[in-house]
Amino acid sequence: MHFLSASKLAAAVAAVAALLAPAAAASALPATHIDLTLQDDGTLTDVAVDGRPIAAAAPAAQQPIVSRQRHAVSLPPARAAVTFPGDGEKQADSIFSGITTFASLPYQQCFSDKSVTYDIAILGLPFDTATSYRPGARFGPSGIRQGSKRLVLYGGYNVPLEVNPFTNWATIVDCGDVAVTSYDNALAIRQMEQGHKSLLHRTPAAASVLPEDSLSAKFPRLISLGGDHTVVLPILRSIASAYGPVSVIHFDSHIDTWKPTVFGGEKSDQAAYNHGTYFYHASKEGLIKSGASIHAGIRTTLSGPSDYDNDALCGFQIVEAREIDEIGTKGIAKRIREVVGDNLVYLSIDIDSLDPAFAPATGTPETGGWSTRELRSILRDLEGLRFVGADIVEVAPAYDTNAELTTMAAADLIFEILGLMVKHPLA
């Protein structure tokens, strides 16, 4: 299931306006919402006003139904004028004021108030005590929120994706951070898994208006703000409790599948769980679809070729950063799509997949990476994949410039992910 382009939707809404015009002229239809059932070619099959079916706008045709949408509508006497939320309304109004949440989204106390519902939630995981070089990613969630303030400065409409994720069908909230200890890594990992799982296993806000067999009607989707990359292990454990093993798209300069004996794990049992080994453990625990997962942006040094051999045993394929010079952003996206296919997908983005010129504030920077524009383009070319969740990790604001380059880049990547998720509910 997907949402129609702006041009197709505009045509559909125009048809609804024509359909409702007679009733509007008689002032018999004080409507507040219209519900549209649309086919892939933009043809309307059913129309309801405030939940009341009023007409079949067109006979059932050969095209499959791909979208059911709700839009606000104003119907003064003698005409039907449909408005799109936010379009042409006042913007740029004091976005620098107030309590900082991601993109000025409503803050909800999701952990203490079980009645809070949402379709997509922002979740902070302020953990960085399993990093190997520069610490500081515990401040990543707050830094990314700070970098996101300007996302709604002009309204939040994503021009390339033709969607405004903030004024669409999905209820999006900021649930704050999981309370993570900095003294005991084993406990912290359990806290993050339990926190993520408690938000994942909740009835979505739009469950009643989405098709009953839609996964988006069963589980909300969470976008996590790291935190060092170790946070993905408890996230994948939580994801598996809802979906089972999933394909993983991993943007990073490092493979993060090292054997613990190679990467820091010989010190103790707990040292074996760190930001360079979490995918090794996730693979051993059966959380990842083997052979249908992929790293992209890799450019790290290795202990030797055996690291790549071990990576393959963990179920990953690799696109190295330098390959963009030969195949471009379209080629990178094509390779990723070929690997994950129609599987459910978890998306993990280490900010160090970007070159330090664009994102210096990270724990283990590597030169020779992609630009912000290139990575955003690749993400948009993944439109239609079945994303069950996502994260941005390894943002360490203490190393950023005064212009907040890294936190803004991280926020912009989340903005693209929100667009992909809102435009394509999980069928």
Tab-separated table of C-alpha atoms in Angstrom:
chain	number	residue	atom	x	y	z
A	1	MET	CA	0.000	0.000	0.000
A	2	HIS	CA	1.242	3.499	-0.766
A	3	PHE	CA	-0.010	7.063	-0.853
A	4	LEU	CA	-0.599	8.787	-4.140
A	5	SER	CA	1.516	11.582	-5.515
A	6	ALA	CA	0.350	15.135	-4.949
A	7	SER	CA	-0.871	15.422	-8.536
A	8	LYS	CA	-2.987	12.266	-8.366
A	9	LEU	CA	-4.353	13.208	-4.974
A	10	ALA	CA	-5.282	16.694	-6.184
A	11	ALA	CA	-7.253	15.151	-9.031
A	12	ALA	CA	-9.027	12.838	-6.603
A	13	VAL	CA	-9.922	15.676	-4.250
A	14	ALA	CA	-11.267	17.725	-7.137
A	15	ALA	CA	-13.592	14.840	-7.967
A	16	VAL	CA	-14.799	14.776	-4.368
A	17	ALA	CA	-15.482	18.517	-4.441
A	18	ALA	CA	-17.637	18.061	-7.533
A	19	LEU	CA	-19.458	15.186	-5.900
A	20	LEU	CA	-20.241	17.156	-2.738
A	21	ALA	CA	-21.085	20.470	-4.393
A	22	PRO	CA	-24.889	19.975	-4.606
A	23	ALA	CA	-25.194	19.190	-0.903
A	24	ALA	CA	-22.897	22.053	-0.030
A	25	ALA	CA	-25.001	24.486	-2.054
A	26	ALA	CA	-28.014	23.531	0.029
A	27	SER	CA	-25.964	23.948	3.233
A	28	ALA	CA	-26.891	20.372	4.065
A	29	LEU	CA	-23.403	19.080	4.586
A	30	PRO	CA	-21.459	20.758	7.415
A	31	ALA	CA	-18.534	18.411	6.850
A	32	THR	CA	-15.295	18.370	8.815
A	33	HIS	CA	-13.534	15.389	7.214
A	34	ILE	CA	-13.754	13.348	4.063
A	35	ASP	CA	-12.486	9.774	3.785
A	36	LEU	CA	-11.302	8.707	0.349
A	37	THR	CA	-10.775	5.210	-1.006
A	38	LEU	CA	-8.483	5.487	-3.998
A	39	GLN	CA	-7.179	3.213	-6.719
A	40	ASP	CA	-3.660	3.284	-8.109
A	41	ASP	CA	-4.716	5.407	-11.090
A	42	GLY	CA	-6.309	8.007	-8.810
A	43	THR	CA	-9.884	6.792	-9.361
A	44	LEU	CA	-12.194	7.212	-6.355
A	45	THR	CA	-14.273	4.186	-5.415
A	46	ASP	CA	-15.865	5.304	-2.119
A	47	VAL	CA	-16.398	8.567	-0.258
A	48	ALA	CA	-17.456	9.083	3.346
A	49	VAL	CA	-18.117	12.335	5.184
A	50	ASP	CA	-17.281	12.343	8.895
A	51	GLY	CA	-17.327	8.549	8.751
A	52	ARG	CA	-20.727	8.355	7.004
A	53	PRO	CA	-20.683	6.689	3.561
A	54	ILE	CA	-22.369	8.985	1.062
A	55	ALA	CA	-21.585	7.665	-2.400
A	56	ALA	CA	-19.591	5.431	-4.652
A	57	ALA	CA	-17.698	7.935	-6.739
A	58	ALA	CA	-16.801	5.440	-9.437
A	59	PRO	CA	-17.506	1.792	-10.167
A	60	ALA	CA	-14.975	-0.733	-8.924
A	61	ALA	CA	-12.399	-0.995	-11.667
A	62	GLN	CA	-9.382	-3.064	-12.542
A	63	GLN	CA	-6.962	-0.996	-10.457
A	64	PRO	CA	-6.272	-2.278	-6.906
A	65	ILE	CA	-7.167	-0.095	-3.939
A	66	VAL	CA	-3.921	1.367	-2.660
A	67	SER	CA	-4.897	4.126	-0.265
A	68	ARG	CA	-7.511	5.196	2.232
A	69	GLN	CA	-6.976	8.770	3.305
A	70	ARG	CA	-8.633	11.386	5.513
A	71	HIS	CA	-8.501	15.084	4.700
A	72	ALA	CA	-9.991	18.172	6.312
A	73	VAL	CA	-12.636	19.856	4.180
A	74	SER	CA	-14.445	23.180	4.355
A	75	LEU	CA	-17.806	23.438	2.623
A	76	PRO	CA	-19.309	26.926	2.682
A	77	PRO	CA	-22.645	27.382	0.891
A	78	ALA	CA	-22.566	27.021	-2.900
A	79	ARG	CA	-19.038	25.632	-3.182
A	80	ALA	CA	-16.753	22.874	-1.905
A	81	ALA	CA	-13.230	23.973	-0.986
A	82	VAL	CA	-10.803	21.267	0.149
A	83	THR	CA	-7.817	22.334	2.236
A	84	PHE	CA	-4.587	20.427	2.764
A	85	PRO	CA	-3.313	20.784	6.348
A	86	GLY	CA	-0.671	23.503	6.550
A	87	ASP	CA	-0.642	24.376	2.855
A	88	GLY	CA	-0.577	28.154	2.525
A	89	GLU	CA	-0.872	28.693	6.264
A	90	LYS	CA	1.414	30.736	8.507
A	91	GLN	CA	4.842	29.188	9.081
A	92	ALA	CA	8.197	30.300	10.558
A	93	ASP	CA	6.616	31.265	13.865
A	94	SER	CA	9.032	31.196	16.850
A	95	ILE	CA	10.323	27.675	16.254
A	96	PHE	CA	13.319	28.517	18.455
A	97	SER	CA	11.106	28.892	21.531
A	98	GLY	CA	9.581	26.324	23.851
A	99	ILE	CA	10.811	22.977	25.138
A	100	THR	CA	12.989	21.233	22.555
A	101	THR	CA	11.485	18.093	21.036
A	102	PHE	CA	12.271	16.542	17.678
A	103	ALA	CA	10.899	18.931	15.024
A	104	SER	CA	8.718	20.565	17.708
A	105	LEU	CA	6.579	17.420	17.895
A	106	PRO	CA	4.300	16.947	20.902
A	107	TYR	CA	6.139	15.475	23.881
A	108	GLN	CA	4.295	12.550	25.426
A	109	GLN	CA	5.126	10.651	28.615
A	110	CYS	CA	4.809	7.372	26.777
A	111	PHE	CA	6.466	5.231	29.436
A	112	SER	CA	4.329	6.318	32.379
A	113	ASP	CA	1.083	6.882	30.478
A	114	LYS	CA	0.027	3.697	28.694
A	115	SER	CA	-2.968	5.452	27.165
A	116	VAL	CA	-0.736	7.490	24.837
A	117	THR	CA	-1.052	6.253	21.256
A	118	TYR	CA	0.972	7.086	18.159
A	119	ASP	CA	1.883	5.663	14.761
A	120	ILE	CA	5.504	6.803	14.797
A	121	ALA	CA	7.467	7.690	17.918
A	122	ILE	CA	10.840	9.344	18.408
A	123	LEU	CA	12.824	7.635	21.177
A	124	GLY	CA	16.170	8.614	22.691
A	125	LEU	CA	18.735	6.014	23.805
A	126	PRO	CA	21.470	8.034	25.569
A	127	PHE	CA	24.072	5.267	25.918
A	128	ASP	CA	27.768	5.516	25.030
A	129	THR	CA	29.730	3.320	27.446
A	130	ALA	CA	30.577	0.658	24.846
A	131	THR	CA	32.420	2.883	22.411
A	132	SER	CA	36.026	2.274	21.400
A	133	TYR	CA	37.343	5.772	20.689
A	134	ARG	CA	35.596	9.091	21.402
A	135	PRO	CA	32.690	9.000	23.899
A	136	GLY	CA	29.873	11.546	24.021
A	137	ALA	CA	27.026	9.947	22.057
A	138	ARG	CA	24.927	9.856	25.235
A	139	PHE	CA	24.235	13.475	24.350
A	140	GLY	CA	23.225	12.521	20.803
A	141	PRO	CA	19.453	12.450	21.431
A	142	SER	CA	19.397	15.978	22.849
A	143	GLY	CA	21.771	17.228	20.144
A	144	ILE	CA	19.680	15.780	17.316
A	145	ARG	CA	16.545	17.340	18.766
A	146	GLN	CA	18.333	20.680	18.860
A	147	GLY	CA	19.413	20.223	15.233
A	148	SER	CA	15.829	19.435	14.201
A	149	LYS	CA	14.246	22.738	15.265
A	150	ARG	CA	14.311	24.224	11.749
A	151	LEU	CA	12.642	21.211	10.107
A	152	VAL	CA	9.235	22.836	10.452
A	153	LEU	CA	10.416	26.395	9.873
A	154	TYR	CA	8.742	26.418	6.450
A	155	GLY	CA	6.075	23.829	7.211
A	156	GLY	CA	7.757	20.443	6.803
A	157	TYR	CA	6.629	19.525	3.273
A	158	ASN	CA	9.211	17.214	1.647
A	159	VAL	CA	9.351	18.307	-1.993
A	160	PRO	CA	11.172	15.277	-3.504
A	161	LEU	CA	8.961	12.775	-1.651
A	162	GLU	CA	5.790	14.871	-2.129
A	163	VAL	CA	4.664	14.406	1.465
A	164	ASN	CA	4.479	16.353	4.713
A	165	PRO	CA	4.994	13.722	7.408
A	166	PHE	CA	3.869	16.100	10.149
A	167	THR	CA	0.391	16.824	8.732
A	168	ASN	CA	-0.598	13.444	7.361
A	169	TRP	CA	-2.436	10.337	8.539
A	170	ALA	CA	0.209	9.348	11.090
A	171	THR	CA	0.287	10.576	14.673
A	172	ILE	CA	3.964	11.318	15.396
A	173	VAL	CA	5.190	12.089	18.922
A	174	ASP	CA	8.446	12.460	20.827
A	175	CYS	CA	8.493	10.009	23.732
A	176	GLY	CA	11.687	11.361	25.279
A	177	ASP	CA	14.525	9.051	26.363
A	178	VAL	CA	14.843	5.667	27.982
A	179	ALA	CA	16.392	6.102	31.436
A	180	VAL	CA	19.713	4.331	30.819
A	181	THR	CA	22.331	3.657	33.489
A	182	SER	CA	25.915	4.636	32.731
A	183	TYR	CA	27.370	2.286	35.363
A	184	ASP	CA	26.405	-1.186	34.165
A	185	ASN	CA	26.360	-1.996	30.443
A	186	ALA	CA	24.506	-5.290	30.832
A	187	LEU	CA	21.748	-3.521	32.766
A	188	ALA	CA	21.698	-0.635	30.281
A	189	ILE	CA	21.180	-3.029	27.364
A	190	ARG	CA	18.264	-4.646	29.192
A	191	GLN	CA	16.780	-1.228	29.979
A	192	MET	CA	16.934	-0.198	26.318
A	193	GLU	CA	15.326	-3.449	25.133
A	194	GLN	CA	12.528	-3.179	27.693
A	195	GLY	CA	11.958	0.502	26.934
A	196	HIS	CA	11.812	-0.028	23.185
A	197	LYS	CA	9.586	-3.066	23.548
A	198	SER	CA	7.141	-1.258	25.828
A	199	LEU	CA	6.574	1.380	23.120
A	200	LEU	CA	6.529	-1.085	20.223
A	201	HIS	CA	3.807	-3.309	21.671
A	202	ARG	CA	1.098	-0.674	21.715
A	203	THR	CA	-1.952	-0.243	19.498
A	204	PRO	CA	-1.204	2.460	16.891
A	205	ALA	CA	-3.300	5.632	16.846
A	206	ALA	CA	-4.473	4.995	13.276
A	207	ALA	CA	-5.337	1.340	13.816
A	208	SER	CA	-9.049	1.976	13.305
A	209	VAL	CA	-8.633	3.671	9.911
A	210	LEU	CA	-5.940	1.453	8.377
A	211	PRO	CA	-6.748	-1.902	6.762
A	212	GLU	CA	-7.087	-4.593	9.425
A	213	ASP	CA	-4.351	-6.739	7.901
A	214	SER	CA	-1.890	-3.833	7.784
A	215	LEU	CA	1.146	-4.209	10.030
A	216	SER	CA	0.918	-0.463	10.644
A	217	ALA	CA	-2.418	-1.188	12.341
A	218	LYS	CA	-0.733	-3.682	14.679
A	219	PHE	CA	2.537	-2.036	15.688
A	220	PRO	CA	3.729	1.582	15.689
A	221	ARG	CA	7.143	2.342	14.242
A	222	LEU	CA	9.938	3.746	16.381
A	223	ILE	CA	12.844	5.936	15.273
A	224	SER	CA	15.620	5.805	17.847
A	225	LEU	CA	18.217	8.489	18.519
A	226	GLY	CA	21.554	7.123	19.749
A	227	GLY	CA	23.676	6.630	21.567
A	228	ASP	CA	26.589	4.535	20.371
A	229	HIS	CA	25.820	1.786	17.902
A	230	THR	CA	25.540	-0.893	20.597
A	231	VAL	CA	21.951	0.303	21.059
A	232	VAL	CA	20.944	-1.610	17.928
A	233	LEU	CA	21.313	-4.982	19.656
A	234	PRO	CA	18.521	-4.329	22.200
A	235	ILE	CA	16.477	-2.660	19.449
A	236	LEU	CA	16.708	-5.746	17.215
A	237	ARG	CA	15.761	-7.963	20.142
A	238	SER	CA	12.666	-5.823	20.590
A	239	ILE	CA	11.893	-5.790	16.851
A	240	ALA	CA	12.140	-9.591	16.750
A	241	SER	CA	9.494	-9.848	19.479
A	242	ALA	CA	7.023	-8.250	17.043
A	243	TYR	CA	8.215	-9.221	13.561
A	244	GLY	CA	10.749	-12.041	13.929
A	245	PRO	CA	14.084	-11.760	12.081
A	246	VAL	CA	14.290	-8.854	9.643
A	247	SER	CA	16.601	-7.629	6.917
A	248	VAL	CA	18.950	-4.859	7.993
A	249	ILE	CA	20.157	-1.904	5.931
A	250	HIS	CA	23.206	-0.563	7.723
A	251	PHE	CA	24.796	2.738	6.667
A	252	ASP	CA	28.198	2.988	8.324
A	253	SER	CA	31.898	3.337	7.661
A	254	HIS	CA	32.508	0.201	9.781
A	255	ILE	CA	31.119	-3.323	9.449
A	256	ASP	CA	30.350	-3.792	13.189
A	257	THR	CA	30.303	-7.589	12.834
A	258	TRP	CA	33.749	-8.176	14.312
A	259	LYS	CA	34.267	-11.233	16.469
A	260	PRO	CA	34.597	-10.218	20.120
A	261	THR	CA	38.047	-11.815	20.204
A	262	VAL	CA	39.094	-9.374	17.475
A	263	PHE	CA	37.331	-6.232	18.725
A	264	GLY	CA	37.719	-5.630	22.448
A	265	GLY	CA	35.911	-8.673	23.768
A	266	GLU	CA	38.789	-10.617	25.241
A	267	LYS	CA	38.763	-8.471	28.413
A	268	SER	CA	35.508	-9.841	29.869
A	269	ASP	CA	32.165	-11.292	28.943
A	270	GLN	CA	30.565	-7.862	29.043
A	271	ALA	CA	33.351	-6.272	26.988
A	272	ALA	CA	32.341	-8.636	24.192
A	273	TYR	CA	29.215	-6.498	23.715
A	274	ASN	CA	30.296	-3.206	22.199
A	275	HIS	CA	29.716	-0.904	19.232
A	276	GLY	CA	31.898	-3.024	16.954
A	277	THR	CA	30.423	-6.448	17.776
A	278	TYR	CA	26.662	-5.965	18.234
A	279	PHE	CA	25.794	-7.276	14.745
A	280	TYR	CA	27.910	-10.371	15.438
A	281	HIS	CA	25.728	-11.089	18.466
A	282	ALA	CA	22.515	-10.177	16.627
A	283	SER	CA	23.416	-12.678	13.921
A	284	LYS	CA	24.183	-15.413	16.458
A	285	GLU	CA	20.834	-14.727	18.153
A	286	GLY	CA	18.926	-15.123	14.869
A	287	LEU	CA	17.665	-11.537	14.773
A	288	ILE	CA	18.844	-10.817	11.204
A	289	LYS	CA	17.791	-12.380	7.904
A	290	SER	CA	21.022	-13.964	6.727
A	291	GLY	CA	22.040	-13.089	3.173
A	292	ALA	CA	19.331	-10.432	2.911
A	293	SER	CA	21.067	-7.679	4.885
A	294	ILE	CA	23.598	-5.130	3.697
A	295	HIS	CA	26.171	-2.568	4.827
A	296	ALA	CA	26.570	0.599	2.768
A	297	GLY	CA	29.289	3.236	3.005
A	298	ILE	CA	32.009	0.926	4.353
A	299	ARG	CA	35.559	2.333	4.248
A	300	THR	CA	37.212	1.170	7.476
A	301	THR	CA	40.541	-0.554	7.919
A	302	LEU	CA	40.384	-4.211	8.955
A	303	SER	CA	42.448	-6.695	10.914
A	304	GLY	CA	42.643	-8.445	7.546
A	305	PRO	CA	40.491	-10.039	4.824
A	306	SER	CA	39.108	-12.539	7.336
A	307	ASP	CA	36.961	-9.729	8.793
A	308	TYR	CA	35.004	-9.612	5.533
A	309	ASP	CA	34.746	-13.420	5.556
A	310	ASN	CA	33.282	-13.302	9.060
A	311	ASP	CA	30.947	-10.507	7.978
A	312	ALA	CA	29.538	-12.732	5.232
A	313	LEU	CA	28.980	-15.501	7.787
A	314	CYS	CA	26.974	-12.977	9.817
A	315	GLY	CA	24.632	-12.607	6.839
A	316	PHE	CA	25.679	-9.280	5.330
A	317	GLN	CA	26.608	-8.083	1.889
A	318	ILE	CA	28.698	-4.940	1.418
A	319	VAL	CA	28.652	-1.773	-0.668
A	320	GLU	CA	31.849	0.162	-0.046
A	321	ALA	CA	31.822	3.961	0.023
A	322	ARG	CA	34.163	4.240	-2.969
A	323	GLU	CA	31.705	2.401	-5.219
A	324	ILE	CA	29.623	5.567	-5.481
A	325	ASP	CA	32.275	6.920	-7.878
A	326	GLU	CA	31.392	4.169	-10.370
A	327	ILE	CA	27.672	3.512	-9.894
A	328	GLY	CA	26.382	6.746	-8.317
A	329	THR	CA	23.621	7.120	-5.757
A	330	LYS	CA	21.102	5.326	-7.982
A	331	GLY	CA	23.419	2.336	-8.240
A	332	ILE	CA	23.909	2.212	-4.467
A	333	ALA	CA	20.149	2.241	-3.887
A	334	LYS	CA	19.638	-0.409	-6.565
A	335	ARG	CA	22.136	-2.728	-4.893
A	336	ILE	CA	20.432	-2.275	-1.535
A	337	ARG	CA	16.970	-2.957	-2.962
A	338	GLU	CA	18.206	-6.115	-4.686
A	339	VAL	CA	19.542	-7.496	-1.404
A	340	VAL	CA	16.590	-6.799	0.910
A	341	GLY	CA	13.839	-7.402	-1.645
A	342	ASP	CA	10.320	-7.423	-0.189
A	343	ASN	CA	11.447	-8.356	3.330
A	344	LEU	CA	10.623	-6.362	6.425
A	345	VAL	CA	13.565	-3.998	6.901
A	346	TYR	CA	15.236	-2.320	9.850
A	347	LEU	CA	17.270	0.767	8.915
A	348	SER	CA	20.314	1.750	10.973
A	349	ILE	CA	22.369	4.837	10.146
A	350	ASP	CA	25.685	5.602	11.788
A	351	ILE	CA	26.341	9.290	11.253
A	352	ASP	CA	29.950	8.404	10.392
A	353	SER	CA	28.691	7.046	7.081
A	354	LEU	CA	28.907	10.716	6.146
A	355	ASP	CA	32.314	12.244	5.522
A	356	PRO	CA	33.688	14.208	8.515
A	357	ALA	CA	33.448	17.340	6.375
A	358	PHE	CA	29.654	17.010	6.723
A	359	ALA	CA	29.419	15.270	10.119
A	360	PRO	CA	32.530	15.753	12.275
A	361	ALA	CA	30.803	15.065	15.592
A	362	THR	CA	31.086	11.313	15.883
A	363	GLY	CA	33.022	8.745	17.869
A	364	THR	CA	35.055	7.076	15.130
A	365	PRO	CA	35.265	9.380	12.081
A	366	GLU	CA	36.590	8.075	8.763
A	367	THR	CA	37.480	10.257	5.791
A	368	GLY	CA	36.349	9.421	2.263
A	369	GLY	CA	32.647	9.224	3.081
A	370	TRP	CA	29.505	10.389	1.358
A	371	SER	CA	28.034	13.871	1.414
A	372	THR	CA	24.782	14.722	3.143
A	373	ARG	CA	23.147	15.260	-0.247
A	374	GLU	CA	24.286	11.848	-1.505
A	375	LEU	CA	22.994	9.943	1.516
A	376	ARG	CA	19.649	11.759	1.476
A	377	SER	CA	19.281	10.937	-2.215
A	378	ILE	CA	20.032	7.258	-1.551
A	379	LEU	CA	17.433	7.159	1.223
A	380	ARG	CA	14.751	8.663	-1.012
A	381	ASP	CA	15.534	6.041	-3.647
A	382	LEU	CA	14.641	3.361	-1.086
A	383	GLU	CA	11.019	4.526	-1.163
A	384	GLY	CA	8.563	1.666	-0.927
A	385	LEU	CA	10.729	-0.672	1.166
A	386	ARG	CA	8.992	-2.133	4.198
A	387	PHE	CA	10.661	-0.280	7.061
A	388	VAL	CA	9.676	-1.517	10.528
A	389	GLY	CA	11.923	0.912	12.397
A	390	ALA	CA	15.070	2.990	12.173
A	391	ASP	CA	17.802	4.733	14.125
A	392	ILE	CA	20.465	7.432	13.856
A	393	VAL	CA	23.456	6.742	16.097
A	394	GLU	CA	26.972	7.827	17.051
A	395	VAL	CA	26.195	11.553	17.096
A	396	ALA	CA	28.510	13.092	19.717
A	397	PRO	CA	27.669	16.819	19.839
A	398	ALA	CA	30.762	17.809	21.828
A	399	TYR	CA	32.842	17.434	18.644
A	400	ASP	CA	30.466	19.403	16.439
A	401	THR	CA	30.996	22.850	14.973
A	402	ASN	CA	29.244	25.905	16.372
A	403	ALA	CA	26.969	25.684	13.330
A	404	GLU	CA	25.621	22.273	14.490
A	405	LEU	CA	26.513	20.598	11.184
A	406	THR	CA	26.317	17.027	12.471
A	407	THR	CA	23.129	17.319	14.480
A	408	MET	CA	21.391	19.087	11.590
A	409	ALA	CA	22.530	16.338	9.202
A	410	ALA	CA	21.190	13.658	11.553
A	411	ALA	CA	17.872	15.470	11.886
A	412	ASP	CA	17.559	15.807	8.111
A	413	LEU	CA	18.143	12.067	7.650
A	414	ILE	CA	15.341	11.348	10.124
A	415	PHE	CA	13.137	13.767	8.189
A	416	GLU	CA	13.661	11.630	5.065
A	417	ILE	CA	12.886	8.465	7.029
A	418	LEU	CA	9.674	9.983	8.382
A	419	GLY	CA	8.613	10.791	4.829
A	420	LEU	CA	9.251	7.208	3.717
A	421	MET	CA	7.306	5.767	6.642
A	422	VAL	CA	4.317	8.093	6.372
A	423	LYS	CA	4.053	7.723	2.618
A	424	HIS	CA	4.112	3.924	2.877
A	425	PRO	CA	2.255	2.307	5.773
A	426	LEU	CA	3.261	-1.318	6.271
A	427	ALA	CA	0.864	-3.532	4.320
